[in-house]
CSV table of C-alpha atoms in Angstrom, one decimal:
chain,number,residue,atom,x,y,z
A,10,MET,CA,173.2,117.6,201.3
A,11,ALA,CA,172.6,115.5,198.3
A,12,GLY,CA,175.9,113.6,199.0
A,13,LYS,CA,174.6,113.0,202.6
A,14,THR,CA,171.2,111.5,201.4
A,15,GLU,CA,173.2,109.1,198.9
A,16,ASP,CA,175.3,107.9,201.9
A,17,ILE,CA,172.2,107.2,203.9
A,18,SER,CA,170.7,105.3,201.0
A,19,ASP,CA,173.9,103.3,200.5
A,20,ALA,CA,174.1,102.3,204.0
A,21,LYS,CA,170.4,101.1,204.1
A,22,GLU,CA,171.3,99.0,201.0
A,23,VAL,CA,174.0,97.4,202.9
A,24,GLU,CA,171.8,96.6,205.7
A,25,ASP,CA,169.2,95.0,203.5
A,26,ARG,CA,171.8,92.8,201.9
A,27,LYS,CA,172.8,91.5,205.2
A,28,SER,CA,169.1,90.2,205.8
A,29,GLU,CA,169.4,88.3,202.5
A,30,GLY,CA,170.9,85.0,201.6
A,31,ILE,CA,173.3,84.4,198.9
A,32,SER,CA,170.4,83.6,196.7
A,33,GLY,CA,168.8,86.8,197.4
A,34,LYS,CA,166.0,85.4,199.3
A,35,LYS,CA,165.2,87.0,202.7
A,36,ILE,CA,166.4,85.0,205.7
A,37,PHE,CA,163.9,85.4,208.5
A,38,ARG,CA,165.6,85.5,212.0
A,39,ASN,CA,164.4,85.6,215.5
A,40,GLU,CA,164.2,89.4,215.5
A,41,ASP,CA,161.7,89.3,212.4
A,42,PHE,CA,159.4,86.9,214.1
A,43,SER,CA,157.5,89.6,216.3
A,44,VAL,CA,156.4,91.2,212.9
A,45,VAL,CA,154.9,87.9,211.7
A,46,VAL,CA,153.3,86.7,214.8
A,47,GLU,CA,151.5,89.0,217.3
A,48,GLY,CA,149.6,88.3,220.4
A,49,GLY,CA,149.4,84.6,219.6
A,50,GLN,CA,147.5,85.3,216.4
A,51,LEU,CA,148.8,85.6,212.7
A,52,ARG,CA,148.6,89.1,211.3
A,53,ASP,CA,147.8,89.7,207.5
A,54,PRO,CA,147.2,86.0,206.6
A,55,TYR,CA,148.4,85.1,203.0
A,56,TYR,CA,145.0,83.2,202.4
A,57,ASP,CA,141.8,83.5,203.7
A,58,THR,CA,139.3,81.6,201.6
A,59,GLY,CA,136.7,81.1,204.4
A,60,VAL,CA,136.7,77.2,203.8
A,61,LYS,CA,136.6,75.2,207.0
A,62,LYS,CA,138.2,71.8,207.3
A,63,GLU,CA,134.8,70.3,208.1
A,64,ASP,CA,133.7,71.1,204.5
A,65,LEU,CA,136.7,69.3,202.9
A,66,ASP,CA,136.8,65.7,201.8
A,67,CYS,CA,139.6,63.1,202.3
A,68,GLY,CA,141.6,64.3,199.4
A,69,GLU,CA,141.5,68.0,199.7
A,70,ARG,CA,143.6,68.7,202.7
A,71,PRO,CA,147.7,68.5,202.3
A,72,THR,CA,150.0,67.1,205.0
A,73,LEU,CA,153.2,68.8,205.7
A,74,VAL,CA,155.8,67.0,207.9
A,75,PHE,CA,158.5,69.0,209.7
A,76,TRP,CA,161.3,66.7,211.0
A,77,ASN,CA,164.2,67.8,213.4
A,78,LEU,CA,166.7,65.2,212.4
A,79,ILE,CA,169.2,66.3,215.2
A,80,LYS,CA,166.8,65.5,218.0
A,81,CYS,CA,165.2,62.6,216.3
A,82,PRO,CA,167.5,61.0,213.7
A,83,ILE,CA,166.2,58.5,211.1
A,84,PRO,CA,168.2,55.2,210.9
A,85,PRO,CA,169.6,54.9,207.2
A,86,ASP,CA,168.0,51.5,206.9
A,87,THR,CA,164.6,53.0,207.7
A,88,LEU,CA,164.7,56.0,205.5
A,89,PRO,CA,163.1,54.5,202.3
A,90,SER,CA,160.0,53.4,204.3
A,91,VAL,CA,159.4,56.8,206.0
A,92,LYS,CA,157.1,58.4,203.6
A,93,PRO,CA,155.1,55.1,202.8
A,94,THR,CA,154.7,54.6,206.7
A,95,ILE,CA,153.4,58.1,207.3
A,96,ARG,CA,151.2,58.0,204.3
A,97,SER,CA,149.7,54.7,205.7
A,98,VAL,CA,149.0,56.3,209.0
A,99,LEU,CA,147.4,59.3,207.4
A,100,HIS,CA,145.4,56.9,205.2
A,101,GLY,CA,144.2,55.2,208.4
A,102,MET,CA,142.9,58.7,209.6
A,103,GLY,CA,140.9,59.0,206.4
A,104,LEU,CA,143.4,61.7,204.8
A,105,HIS,CA,144.5,60.9,201.2
A,106,GLY,CA,145.7,64.3,200.2
A,107,SER,CA,149.3,65.3,199.2
A,108,LEU,CA,152.3,64.7,201.5
A,109,ARG,CA,155.5,66.7,201.8
A,110,ILE,CA,158.3,66.0,204.3
A,111,TYR,CA,161.0,68.5,205.3
A,112,GLY,CA,164.0,67.4,207.3
A,113,TYR,CA,166.3,69.7,209.3
A,114,GLY,CA,169.8,68.7,210.3
A,115,ASP,CA,173.4,70.0,210.2
A,116,LYS,CA,176.4,70.0,207.9
A,117,SER,CA,177.2,66.4,208.8
A,118,LEU,CA,174.2,65.2,206.8
A,119,LEU,CA,174.9,67.3,203.7
A,120,ASP,CA,176.7,64.5,202.0
A,121,ARG,CA,173.6,62.5,202.4
A,122,LYS,CA,171.1,64.9,200.7
A,123,ASP,CA,170.8,62.8,197.7
A,124,VAL,CA,169.6,59.9,199.7
A,125,PHE,CA,166.9,62.1,201.5
A,126,TRP,CA,165.7,63.3,198.0
A,127,GLU,CA,165.4,59.6,196.9
A,128,ALA,CA,163.3,59.1,200.0
A,129,GLU,CA,161.2,62.2,198.9
A,130,ILE,CA,162.4,64.3,202.0
A,131,SER,CA,163.5,67.7,201.3
A,132,TYR,CA,166.7,68.2,203.5
A,133,GLY,CA,167.9,71.4,204.8
A,134,VAL,CA,170.4,72.8,207.3
A,135,GLU,CA,168.9,74.3,210.4
A,136,ARG,CA,170.2,77.8,211.0
A,137,GLU,CA,171.1,77.3,214.6
A,138,GLN,CA,173.3,74.4,213.7
A,139,LEU,CA,175.6,76.6,211.8
A,140,PRO,CA,178.3,78.8,213.2
A,141,ASP,CA,178.3,82.2,211.6
A,142,ALA,CA,181.7,81.4,210.0
A,143,ASP,CA,180.1,78.4,208.3
A,144,LEU,CA,176.9,80.0,207.1
A,145,GLU,CA,178.0,81.8,204.0
A,146,ASP,CA,180.0,78.5,202.9
A,147,VAL,CA,176.9,76.4,203.1
A,148,LEU,CA,174.8,79.1,201.2
A,149,LYS,CA,177.3,79.0,198.4
A,150,ASN,CA,178.1,75.2,198.3
A,151,GLY,CA,175.2,73.4,200.1
A,152,GLY,CA,173.0,73.4,197.0
A,153,ILE,CA,169.9,73.1,199.1
A,154,GLY,CA,168.9,76.7,199.6
A,155,ASP,CA,169.2,79.0,202.5
A,156,PRO,CA,169.4,77.6,205.9
A,157,SER,CA,166.3,78.4,208.0
A,158,GLU,CA,164.8,78.1,211.5
A,159,ILE,CA,162.3,75.3,211.8
A,160,TYR,CA,159.5,77.3,213.3
A,161,LEU,CA,159.8,80.0,210.6
A,162,ASP,CA,159.6,77.4,207.9
A,163,VAL,CA,156.6,75.9,209.5
A,164,LEU,CA,154.9,79.2,209.4
A,165,MET,CA,155.9,80.4,206.0
A,166,ILE,CA,155.5,77.3,204.1
A,167,THR,CA,152.1,76.7,205.5
A,168,GLU,CA,150.9,80.2,205.0
A,169,GLN,CA,152.4,80.5,201.6
A,170,THR,CA,151.5,77.1,200.0
A,171,CYS,CA,148.4,76.1,201.8
A,172,ASP,CA,145.2,77.9,200.8
A,173,LEU,CA,143.2,75.2,202.6
A,174,PRO,CA,143.4,74.0,206.2
A,175,ALA,CA,146.2,71.6,206.4
A,176,ILE,CA,147.6,68.8,208.5
A,177,LEU,CA,151.0,69.7,210.2
A,178,MET,CA,153.0,66.9,211.5
A,179,VAL,CA,156.0,67.7,213.8
A,180,ILE,CA,158.7,65.3,214.8
A,181,PRO,CA,159.6,65.2,217.5
A,182,LYS,CA,157.1,66.8,219.8
A,183,PRO,CA,158.4,70.4,220.7
A,184,ASP,CA,158.7,71.8,224.1
A,185,LYS,CA,155.6,73.9,225.0
A,186,ASN,CA,157.7,77.0,225.7
A,187,SER,CA,159.3,77.0,222.3
A,188,GLU,CA,158.8,79.4,219.5
A,189,LEU,CA,157.8,76.2,217.5
A,190,HIS,CA,155.0,75.4,219.7
A,191,ARG,CA,153.9,79.0,219.7
A,192,VAL,CA,153.8,79.0,215.9
A,193,LEU,CA,151.7,75.7,216.0
A,194,GLU,CA,149.4,77.3,218.2
A,195,CYS,CA,148.9,80.3,215.9
A,196,LEU,CA,148.4,78.1,212.9
A,197,HIS,CA,145.9,75.8,214.9
A,198,SER,CA,143.9,78.7,215.6
A,199,ARG,CA,143.5,79.3,211.8
A,200,ASP,CA,141.9,75.9,211.4
A,201,HIS,CA,145.1,73.9,210.5
A,202,ASP,CA,145.3,70.5,212.4
A,203,VAL,CA,148.5,69.6,214.4
A,204,LEU,CA,149.9,66.2,214.9
A,205,LEU,CA,152.8,65.7,217.3
A,206,VAL,CA,155.1,62.8,217.3
A,207,ASP,CA,156.5,61.8,220.7
A,208,PRO,CA,159.0,59.0,220.4
A,209,PRO,CA,159.5,57.0,223.6
A,210,VAL,CA,162.4,57.9,225.7
A,211,GLY,CA,165.5,55.8,224.8
A,212,ASP,CA,164.2,55.2,221.3
A,213,SER,CA,167.4,56.0,219.7
A,214,GLY,CA,167.0,53.4,216.9
A,215,GLY,CA,163.7,54.7,215.4
A,216,GLN,CA,161.7,51.8,216.5
A,217,PHE,CA,158.5,54.0,216.3
A,218,LEU,CA,159.0,54.0,212.5
A,219,GLU,CA,159.0,50.3,212.0
A,220,SER,CA,155.4,50.2,211.3
A,221,ALA,CA,152.1,52.4,210.9
A,222,GLU,CA,150.9,50.9,214.2
A,223,SER,CA,154.0,51.9,216.0
A,224,LEU,CA,153.9,55.3,214.7
A,225,VAL,CA,150.2,55.9,215.4
A,226,GLY,CA,151.0,55.0,219.0
A,227,VAL,CA,153.1,58.0,219.5
A,228,ILE,CA,151.0,60.6,217.7
A,229,GLU,CA,148.9,63.1,219.6
A,230,GLY,CA,147.3,66.4,219.0
A,231,LEU,CA,148.6,69.9,219.8
A,232,HIS,CA,147.1,69.6,223.3
A,233,GLY,CA,147.6,65.9,224.0
A,234,GLU,CA,144.5,64.7,222.1
A,235,ARG,CA,144.8,61.0,221.3
A,236,ASP,CA,142.2,61.3,218.4
A,237,PRO,CA,142.9,64.8,217.1
A,238,ILE,CA,141.5,64.7,213.7
A,239,THR,CA,137.8,64.0,212.7
A,240,LYS,CA,137.8,61.4,209.8
A,241,PRO,CA,136.6,63.5,206.6
A,242,TYR,CA,134.0,62.4,204.1
A,243,CYS,CA,135.7,60.0,201.7
A,244,VAL,CA,135.1,60.3,198.0
A,245,CYS,CA,137.6,57.6,196.9
A,246,THR,CA,136.6,54.6,194.8
A,247,TYR,CA,138.3,52.3,197.3
A,248,SER,CA,137.2,51.6,200.8
A,249,CYS,CA,138.7,54.2,203.6
């Protein structure tokens, strides 16, 4: 009987290893998602400070940008100006907090990861872009961490790193029936603001990134609002 118990334990360990990346970090997949999100509401939030966004000043709320580079590529000559342009838009909204940008693509962009880093964009391979045969190779040699689903990263990064209501910007605007939109609905219900960037049809050259004005023109709230964020109280020494 002892041998039988040991066999069961060994089998469980093998299954546990299958759910981890080469780095040992758990990779969340679609089948894990229902454990994290249930009934449109987040269960067991990591943080619940009780602080509302209305209580925060212009510099206290972080902004996280999640960018699908397959659906909305960034032209190489535009890449260096992406973060300054987004920051300019946020400043126009009265938001002066920290800004982090996460880009998701496929293996074809791995050789440009240093260029993304120089532009202060964290680049990762989206899990669905990788055939199973290529997954282990990227985990070993990609040098950028475990591949992930965008919607799971939006959920986990926001909940694990933001102890105050954040600004979540998603590029491009996701389909309303997608898991990503469902995640955004859940986070919005927890007082995070959501900004969706909806580039014009046919804009394959990133014209919407040419200036802060052109970017503002394609931003909307989670439910289509044109002015989704209330300007917070400004504590800066310069004019907002």
